[in-house]
Amino acid sequence: MPSNPRSKPTGSGPGRGSPRSRTAARPGERISSGRSRTRPLDAEAVARATAERPRVTSSERALGMTWRLLILGVVMAALAVTLAQSLRVYFAQAQETAMLREQIAQRQQEISTLEDQLARWKDPAFVKAEARSRLGWVMPGETGYRVIGADGKPIGGDSTALAPNKPSSGMWWQQMWGSVAVADAPAEEEE
């Protein structure tokens, strides 16, 4: 053996096999390399192999394809049923969401209108104008006029606020409110 530690015997190491496999074969022993050798097939062997194989007819192929298509159809139908329910729920929720968004937009419009009215009622000039038109009030030193039509009812302004209310024959608070309404309205003079 050489004294160099790097040198190894040629038959040792991983995958190298035993030293015996590299030696000559004993009498009656076969040497195998671990690989199987195939010989080329001749035409006669190919003919024998194809003759031994059972022949598949076109009707058998069609029957096999029909079963595959049937199974595919069942799977597709199951998927369609599953997806149809999900799509129905999705479209129902989308419709409900659109309707709710529309309601929100309407409510926001109403809120902005009410906020605008509230801002107008905070203006003293607007309050004075409303008192003059609805209630027929005049400022001190002014002369108020009321135009009365041929039928004896006031023309212009809010005639419902100026018309006398007849007391209703209801509960006591309704009768009391009716008397307050009559007291606010001037009585018509008879000639």
Coordinates of N, CA and C in Angstrom, one line a residue:
M1 N 0.8 -1.2 0.0 CA 0.0 0.0 0.0 C 0.9 1.2 0.0
P2 N 0.5 2.2 -0.7 CA 1.2 3.4 -0.8 C 1.1 4.2 0.6
S3 N 2.0 5.0 0.9 CA 2.0 5.7 2.2 C 1.2 7.0 2.1
N4 N 0.8 7.4 0.9 CA 0.0 8.6 0.8 C -1.4 8.4 1.3
P5 N -1.8 9.3 2.3 CA -3.1 9.0 2.8 C -4.3 9.4 1.9
R6 N -4.0 10.1 0.8 CA -5.1 10.5 -0.1 C -5.4 9.4 -1.1
S7 N -4.5 8.5 -1.2 CA -4.7 7.5 -2.2 C -5.5 6.4 -1.5
K8 N -6.5 5.9 -2.3 CA -7.4 4.8 -1.8 C -7.3 3.7 -2.7
P9 N -7.6 2.5 -2.2 CA -7.6 1.4 -3.1 C -8.7 1.6 -4.2
T10 N -8.6 1.2 -5.3 CA -9.5 1.4 -6.4 C -10.9 0.8 -6.2
G11 N -11.0 -0.2 -5.5 CA -12.2 -0.9 -5.3 C -13.0 -0.4 -4.1
S12 N -12.6 0.5 -3.4 CA -13.3 0.9 -2.2 C -14.0 2.3 -2.4
G13 N -15.0 2.6 -1.6 CA -15.7 3.9 -1.7 C -17.1 3.6 -2.0
P14 N -17.9 4.6 -1.9 CA -19.3 4.5 -2.1 C -19.6 4.2 -3.6
G15 N -20.5 3.2 -3.8 CA -20.9 2.8 -5.1 C -19.9 2.1 -5.9
R16 N -18.8 1.7 -5.3 CA -17.7 1.0 -6.1 C -17.9 -0.5 -6.1
G17 N -18.7 -1.0 -5.2 CA -18.9 -2.5 -5.2 C -17.8 -3.1 -4.4
S18 N -17.9 -4.4 -4.3 CA -16.9 -5.1 -3.5 C -15.7 -5.4 -4.4
P19 N -14.6 -5.6 -3.8 CA -13.4 -6.0 -4.6 C -13.6 -7.3 -5.3
R20 N -14.4 -8.1 -4.9 CA -14.6 -9.4 -5.5 C -15.3 -9.3 -6.9
S21 N -16.2 -8.2 -7.0 CA -16.9 -8.0 -8.3 C -15.9 -7.6 -9.4
R22 N -14.8 -7.1 -9.1 CA -13.9 -6.6 -10.1 C -12.9 -7.8 -10.5
T23 N -12.9 -8.8 -9.7 CA -12.0 -9.9 -10.1 C -12.7 -10.8 -11.1
A24 N -12.0 -11.7 -11.5 CA -12.5 -12.6 -12.5 C -13.5 -13.5 -11.9
A25 N -14.4 -14.0 -12.7 CA -15.5 -14.8 -12.1 C -15.0 -16.2 -11.8
R26 N -15.5 -16.8 -10.8 CA -15.2 -18.1 -10.5 C -15.8 -19.0 -11.5
P27 N -15.3 -20.2 -11.6 CA -15.9 -21.1 -12.6 C -17.3 -21.4 -12.2
G28 N -18.2 -21.3 -13.2 CA -19.7 -21.5 -13.1 C -20.4 -20.3 -12.6
E29 N -19.7 -19.2 -12.4 CA -20.4 -18.0 -11.9 C -20.6 -17.0 -13.1
R30 N -21.7 -16.3 -13.2 CA -22.0 -15.3 -14.2 C -21.6 -13.9 -13.8
I31 N -21.1 -13.2 -14.7 CA -20.8 -11.8 -14.4 C -22.0 -10.9 -15.0
S32 N -22.6 -10.1 -14.0 CA -23.7 -9.3 -14.5 C -23.3 -7.8 -14.2
S33 N -23.6 -7.0 -15.1 CA -23.3 -5.6 -14.8 C -24.4 -4.8 -14.1
G34 N -25.5 -5.4 -13.9 CA -26.6 -4.7 -13.2 C -27.6 -4.2 -14.2
R35 N -27.2 -4.1 -15.4 CA -28.1 -3.5 -16.5 C -28.6 -4.7 -17.3
S36 N -29.9 -4.6 -17.7 CA -30.4 -5.6 -18.6 C -30.2 -5.1 -20.0
R37 N -29.8 -6.0 -20.8 CA -29.6 -5.6 -22.2 C -30.8 -6.1 -23.0
T38 N -31.3 -5.2 -23.9 CA -32.4 -5.6 -24.7 C -31.9 -5.8 -26.1
R39 N -32.5 -6.8 -26.7 CA -32.1 -7.0 -28.1 C -33.1 -6.4 -29.0
P40 N -32.8 -6.0 -30.1 CA -33.8 -5.4 -31.0 C -34.8 -6.4 -31.4
L41 N -36.1 -6.0 -31.5 CA -37.2 -6.8 -31.8 C -37.2 -7.0 -33.3
D42 N -37.5 -8.2 -33.7 CA -37.6 -8.4 -35.1 C -39.1 -8.3 -35.5
A43 N -39.5 -8.3 -36.7 CA -40.8 -8.1 -37.2 C -41.8 -9.2 -36.7
E44 N -41.2 -10.4 -36.6 CA -42.0 -11.5 -36.2 C -42.4 -11.4 -34.7
A45 N -41.6 -10.8 -33.8 CA -41.9 -10.6 -32.4 C -43.0 -9.5 -32.3
V46 N -42.9 -8.5 -33.1 CA -43.8 -7.4 -33.0 C -45.2 -7.9 -33.5
A47 N -45.2 -8.7 -34.5 CA -46.5 -9.3 -35.0 C -47.1 -10.2 -33.9
R48 N -46.3 -11.0 -33.2 CA -46.8 -11.9 -32.2 C -47.4 -11.0 -31.0
A49 N -46.8 -9.9 -30.6 CA -47.2 -9.1 -29.5 C -48.5 -8.4 -29.9
T50 N -48.7 -7.9 -31.1 CA -49.9 -7.3 -31.5 C -51.0 -8.3 -31.7
A51 N -50.7 -9.5 -32.0 CA -51.8 -10.5 -32.2 C -52.3 -11.0 -30.9
E52 N -51.5 -11.0 -29.9 CA -51.9 -11.4 -28.5 C -52.8 -10.4 -27.9
R53 N -52.6 -9.1 -28.2 CA -53.4 -8.0 -27.6 C -54.9 -8.1 -28.1
P54 N -55.9 -7.9 -27.2 CA -57.3 -8.0 -27.7 C -57.6 -6.7 -28.5
R55 N -58.4 -6.9 -29.5 CA -58.8 -5.8 -30.4 C -59.9 -5.1 -29.7
V56 N -59.9 -3.7 -29.7 CA -61.0 -2.9 -29.2 C -61.8 -2.4 -30.4
T57 N -63.1 -2.7 -30.4 CA -63.9 -2.2 -31.5 C -64.4 -0.8 -31.3
S58 N -64.9 -0.2 -32.4 CA -65.3 1.2 -32.3 C -66.5 1.4 -31.4
S59 N -67.4 0.4 -31.3 CA -68.5 0.5 -30.4 C -68.1 0.5 -28.9
E60 N -67.1 -0.3 -28.6 CA -66.5 -0.4 -27.3 C -65.9 1.0 -26.9
R61 N -65.2 1.6 -27.9 CA -64.6 2.9 -27.7 C -65.7 3.9 -27.4
A62 N -66.7 3.9 -28.2 CA -67.8 4.8 -28.1 C -68.5 4.7 -26.7
L63 N -68.7 3.4 -26.3 CA -69.3 3.2 -25.0 C -68.4 3.7 -23.9
G64 N -67.1 3.5 -24.0 CA -66.2 4.1 -23.0 C -66.3 5.6 -23.0
M65 N -66.4 6.2 -24.1 CA -66.4 7.7 -24.2 C -67.8 8.2 -23.7
T66 N -68.8 7.4 -24.0 CA -70.2 7.8 -23.5 C -70.2 7.8 -22.0
W67 N -69.6 6.9 -21.3 CA -69.5 6.9 -19.9 C -68.7 8.0 -19.3
R68 N -67.6 8.3 -20.0 CA -66.8 9.5 -19.5 C -67.6 10.8 -19.7
L69 N -68.3 10.9 -20.8 CA -69.2 12.1 -21.0 C -70.3 12.2 -20.0
L70 N -70.9 11.0 -19.7 CA -72.0 11.0 -18.7 C -71.4 11.5 -17.3
I71 N -70.3 11.0 -16.9 CA -69.7 11.4 -15.6 C -69.4 12.8 -15.7
L72 N -68.8 13.3 -16.8 CA -68.5 14.7 -16.9 C -69.7 15.6 -16.8
G73 N -70.8 15.1 -17.4 CA -72.1 15.8 -17.4 C -72.7 15.9 -16.0
V74 N -72.6 14.8 -15.2 CA -73.0 14.8 -13.8 C -72.2 15.8 -13.0
V75 N -70.9 15.8 -13.2 CA -70.1 16.7 -12.4 C -70.4 18.1 -12.8
M76 N -70.6 18.4 -14.1 CA -70.9 19.8 -14.5 C -72.3 20.2 -14.0
A77 N -73.2 19.3 -13.9 CA -74.6 19.6 -13.4 C -74.5 19.9 -11.9
A78 N -73.7 19.2 -11.2 CA -73.5 19.4 -9.7 C -72.9 20.8 -9.5
L79 N -71.9 21.1 -10.3 CA -71.2 22.4 -10.2 C -72.2 23.6 -10.5
A80 N -73.1 23.3 -11.6 CA -74.0 24.4 -12.0 C -75.0 24.6 -10.9
V81 N -75.5 23.5 -10.2 CA -76.5 23.7 -9.1 C -75.8 24.4 -8.0
T82 N -74.6 24.1 -7.6 CA -73.9 24.8 -6.5 C -73.7 26.3 -6.9
L83 N -73.2 26.5 -8.1 CA -73.0 27.9 -8.5 C -74.3 28.7 -8.6
A84 N -75.3 28.1 -9.1 CA -76.6 28.8 -9.3 C -77.1 29.4 -8.0
Q85 N -77.0 28.6 -6.9 CA -77.5 29.1 -5.6 C -76.6 30.2 -5.1
S86 N -75.3 30.1 -5.3 CA -74.4 31.2 -4.9 C -74.7 32.5 -5.8
L87 N -74.9 32.3 -7.0 CA -75.1 33.4 -7.9 C -76.5 34.1 -7.6
R88 N -77.5 33.3 -7.2 CA -78.8 33.9 -6.8 C -78.6 34.7 -5.6
V89 N -77.9 34.2 -4.6 CA -77.7 35.0 -3.4 C -76.9 36.3 -3.7
Y90 N -75.9 36.2 -4.6 CA -75.0 37.3 -4.9 C -75.9 38.4 -5.6
F91 N -76.7 38.0 -6.6 CA -77.5 39.0 -7.3 C -78.6 39.6 -6.3
A92 N -79.2 38.8 -5.4 CA -80.1 39.4 -4.5 C -79.5 40.4 -3.6
Q93 N -78.3 40.1 -3.1 CA -77.5 41.1 -2.3 C -77.1 42.3 -3.0
A94 N -76.8 42.1 -4.3 CA -76.4 43.3 -5.1 C -77.6 44.2 -5.3
Q95 N -78.8 43.6 -5.6 CA -80.0 44.4 -5.7 C -80.4 45.1 -4.4
E96 N -80.2 44.4 -3.3 CA -80.6 45.0 -2.0 C -79.6 46.2 -1.7
T97 N -78.3 46.0 -2.0 CA -77.3 47.0 -1.8 C -77.6 48.3 -2.7
A98 N -78.0 48.1 -3.9 CA -78.3 49.2 -4.8 C -79.5 49.9 -4.2
M99 N -80.5 49.2 -3.8 CA -81.7 49.8 -3.2 C -81.4 50.6 -2.0
L100 N -80.6 50.1 -1.1 CA -80.2 50.8 0.1 C -79.3 52.0 -0.2
R101 N -78.5 51.9 -1.2 CA -77.7 53.1 -1.6 C -78.6 54.2 -2.1
E102 N -79.7 53.8 -2.8 CA -80.6 54.8 -3.3 C -81.4 55.5 -2.2
Q103 N -81.8 54.7 -1.2 CA -82.4 55.2 0.0 C -81.5 56.1 0.8
I104 N -80.3 55.8 0.9 CA -79.3 56.6 1.6 C -79.2 58.0 0.8
A105 N -79.1 57.9 -0.5 CA -79.0 59.2 -1.3 C -80.3 60.0 -1.1
Q106 N -81.5 59.4 -1.0 CA -82.7 60.2 -0.8 C -82.7 60.8 0.6
R107 N -82.3 60.0 1.6 CA -82.3 60.5 3.0 C -81.2 61.7 3.1
Q108 N -80.1 61.6 2.4 CA -79.1 62.7 2.5 C -79.7 63.9 1.8
Q109 N -80.5 63.7 0.8 CA -81.1 64.9 0.1 C -82.1 65.5 1.1
E110 N -82.9 64.7 1.8 CA -83.9 65.2 2.7 C -83.2 65.9 3.9
I111 N -82.1 65.4 4.3 CA -81.3 66.0 5.4 C -80.8 67.4 5.0
S112 N -80.3 67.4 3.8 CA -79.7 68.7 3.3 C -80.9 69.8 3.1
T113 N -82.1 69.3 2.7 CA -83.2 70.2 2.6 C -83.6 70.7 3.9
L114 N -83.7 69.8 4.9 CA -84.1 70.2 6.3 C -83.1 71.1 6.9
E115 N -81.8 70.9 6.7 CA -80.8 71.7 7.2 C -80.8 73.1 6.6
D116 N -81.2 73.2 5.3 CA -81.4 74.5 4.6 C -82.5 75.2 5.2
Q117 N -83.6 74.5 5.5 CA -84.8 75.2 6.1 C -84.5 75.7 7.5
L118 N -83.7 74.9 8.3 CA -83.3 75.3 9.6 C -82.5 76.5 9.6
A119 N -81.5 76.6 8.6 CA -80.7 77.7 8.5 C -81.5 79.0 8.1
R120 N -82.6 78.8 7.3 CA -83.4 79.9 6.9 C -84.2 80.4 8.1
W121 N -84.7 79.5 9.0 CA -85.4 80.0 10.2 C -84.6 80.6 11.2
K122 N -83.3 80.5 11.1 CA -82.4 81.2 12.0 C -82.1 82.6 11.6
D123 N -82.5 82.9 10.4 CA -82.4 84.3 9.9 C -83.6 85.1 10.3
P124 N -83.4 86.3 11.0 CA -84.5 87.1 11.5 C -85.4 87.7 10.4
A125 N -84.8 88.0 9.3 CA -85.5 88.6 8.2 C -86.5 87.5 7.6
F126 N -86.1 86.3 7.5 CA -87.0 85.2 7.0 C -88.2 85.0 8.0
V127 N -87.9 85.0 9.3 CA -88.9 84.9 10.3 C -89.9 86.0 10.2
K128 N -89.5 87.2 10.0 CA -90.4 88.4 9.9 C -91.3 88.2 8.6
A129 N -90.7 87.8 7.5 CA -91.4 87.6 6.3 C -92.5 86.5 6.4
E130 N -92.1 85.4 7.1 CA -93.1 84.3 7.3 C -94.2 84.8 8.2
A131 N -93.9 85.6 9.2 CA -94.9 86.1 10.1 C -95.9 87.0 9.4
R132 N -95.4 87.8 8.5 CA -96.2 88.7 7.8 C -97.1 87.9 6.8
S133 N -96.6 87.0 6.1 CA -97.4 86.3 5.1 C -98.3 85.2 5.7
R134 N -97.9 84.5 6.6 CA -98.7 83.4 7.2 C -99.7 84.0 8.2
L135 N -99.3 84.8 9.1 CA -100.1 85.3 10.2 C -100.8 86.6 9.9
G136 N -100.3 87.4 8.9 CA -100.9 88.7 8.6 C -100.4 89.8 9.6
W137 N -99.3 89.6 10.2 CA -98.8 90.5 11.2 C -98.1 91.7 10.4
V138 N -98.2 92.9 11.1 CA -97.5 94.1 10.6 C -96.6 94.7 11.6
M139 N -95.6 95.4 11.2 CA -94.7 96.0 12.1 C -95.4 97.3 12.8
P140 N -95.0 97.7 13.9 CA -95.6 98.9 14.5 C -95.4 100.1 13.6
G141 N -96.5 100.8 13.4 CA -96.5 102.0 12.6 C -96.9 101.7 11.2
E142 N -97.1 100.4 10.8 CA -97.5 100.1 9.4 C -99.0 99.8 9.5
T143 N -99.6 100.0 8.3 CA -101.0 99.7 8.2 C -101.2 98.4 7.4
G144 N -101.9 97.5 8.0 CA -102.1 96.2 7.3 C -103.4 96.2 6.5
Y145 N -103.4 95.6 5.3 CA -104.6 95.5 4.5 C -104.8 94.0 4.1
R146 N -106.1 93.7 4.0 CA -106.4 92.4 3.6 C -107.4 92.5 2.5
V147 N -107.1 91.8 1.4 CA -108.0 91.9 0.2 C -108.9 90.7 0.3
I148 N -110.2 91.0 0.2 CA -111.3 90.0 0.3 C -111.9 89.8 -1.0
G149 N -112.1 88.6 -1.4 CA -112.7 88.3 -2.7 C -114.2 88.4 -2.6
A150 N -114.9 88.2 -3.8 CA -116.4 88.3 -3.9 C -117.1 87.2 -3.0
D151 N -116.4 86.2 -2.7 CA -117.0 85.1 -1.9 C -116.8 85.4 -0.4
G152 N -116.1 86.4 0.0 CA -115.9 86.8 1.3 C -114.7 86.2 2.0
K153 N -113.9 85.5 1.2 CA -112.7 84.9 1.7 C -111.5 85.8 1.3
P154 N -110.4 85.8 2.2 CA -109.2 86.6 1.9 C -108.5 86.0 0.7
I155 N -108.0 86.9 -0.1 CA -107.2 86.5 -1.3 C -105.7 86.8 -1.0
G156 N -104.9 85.8 -1.4 CA -103.5 85.9 -1.2 C -103.1 85.5 0.2
G157 N -101.8 85.2 0.4 CA -101.4 84.8 1.7 C -101.9 83.4 2.1
D158 N -101.7 83.0 3.3 CA -102.1 81.7 3.7 C -103.5 81.8 4.3
S159 N -104.5 81.5 3.5 CA -105.9 81.7 3.9 C -106.3 80.7 5.0
T160 N -105.6 79.6 5.1 CA -106.0 78.6 6.2 C -105.6 79.1 7.5
A161 N -104.6 79.9 7.7 CA -104.2 80.4 9.0 C -105.2 81.5 9.4
L162 N -105.8 82.2 8.4 CA -106.6 83.4 8.7 C -108.1 83.0 8.9
A163 N -108.5 81.8 8.3 CA -109.9 81.4 8.4 C -110.2 80.9 9.8
P164 N -111.4 81.2 10.3 CA -111.8 80.7 11.6 C -112.0 79.2 11.5
N165 N -111.6 78.6 12.6 CA -111.9 77.1 12.7 C -113.1 76.9 13.6
K166 N -113.9 76.0 13.2 CA -115.1 75.7 14.0 C -114.7 74.7 15.0
P167 N -115.2 74.9 16.2 CA -114.8 73.9 17.2 C -115.4 72.5 16.9
S168 N -114.6 71.5 17.1 CA -115.1 70.2 16.8 C -115.7 69.6 18.1
S169 N -116.6 68.7 17.8 CA -117.3 68.0 18.9 C -116.5 66.8 19.3
G170 N -115.3 67.0 19.8 CA -114.5 65.8 20.2 C -114.1 65.9 21.7
M171 N -113.0 65.5 22.0 CA -112.5 65.5 23.3 C -112.3 66.9 23.8
W172 N -112.1 67.1 25.1 CA -112.1 68.5 25.7 C -110.9 69.3 25.2
W173 N -109.7 68.6 25.0 CA -108.6 69.3 24.5 C -108.8 69.8 23.0
Q174 N -109.5 69.0 22.2 CA -109.8 69.4 20.9 C -110.7 70.6 20.9
Q175 N -111.7 70.6 21.8 CA -112.6 71.7 21.8 C -111.9 73.0 22.3
M176 N -111.0 72.8 23.3 CA -110.2 73.9 23.8 C -109.3 74.5 22.6
W177 N -108.7 73.7 21.9 CA -107.8 74.1 20.8 C -108.7 74.8 19.7
G178 N -109.8 74.3 19.5 CA -110.8 75.0 18.5 C -111.1 76.4 19.0
S179 N -111.4 76.6 20.3 CA -111.7 77.9 20.8 C -110.5 78.8 20.7
V180 N -109.3 78.3 20.8 CA -108.1 79.2 20.7 C -108.0 79.6 19.2
A181 N -108.3 78.7 18.3 CA -108.2 79.0 16.9 C -109.2 80.0 16.5
V182 N -110.4 80.0 17.0 CA -111.4 80.9 16.7 C -111.1 82.3 17.3
A183 N -110.5 82.3 18.5 CA -110.1 83.6 19.1 C -109.0 84.3 18.3
D184 N -108.1 83.5 17.7 CA -107.1 84.1 16.9 C -107.6 84.7 15.6
A185 N -108.7 84.2 15.0 CA -109.2 84.7 13.8 C -110.2 85.8 14.0
P186 N -110.1 86.9 13.3 CA -111.1 87.9 13.5 C -112.5 87.5 13.0
A187 N -113.5 87.9 13.7 CA -114.9 87.5 13.3 C -115.3 88.4 12.2
E188 N -116.1 87.8 11.3 CA -116.6 88.5 10.1 C -117.8 89.4 10.6
E189 N -117.8 90.6 10.2 CA -118.9 91.5 10.6 C -120.0 91.4 9.6
E190 N -121.2 91.3 10.2 CA -122.4 91.2 9.4 C -123.0 92.6 9.2
E191 N -123.5 92.9 8.1 CA -124.1 94.3 7.8 C -125.5 94.2 7.7

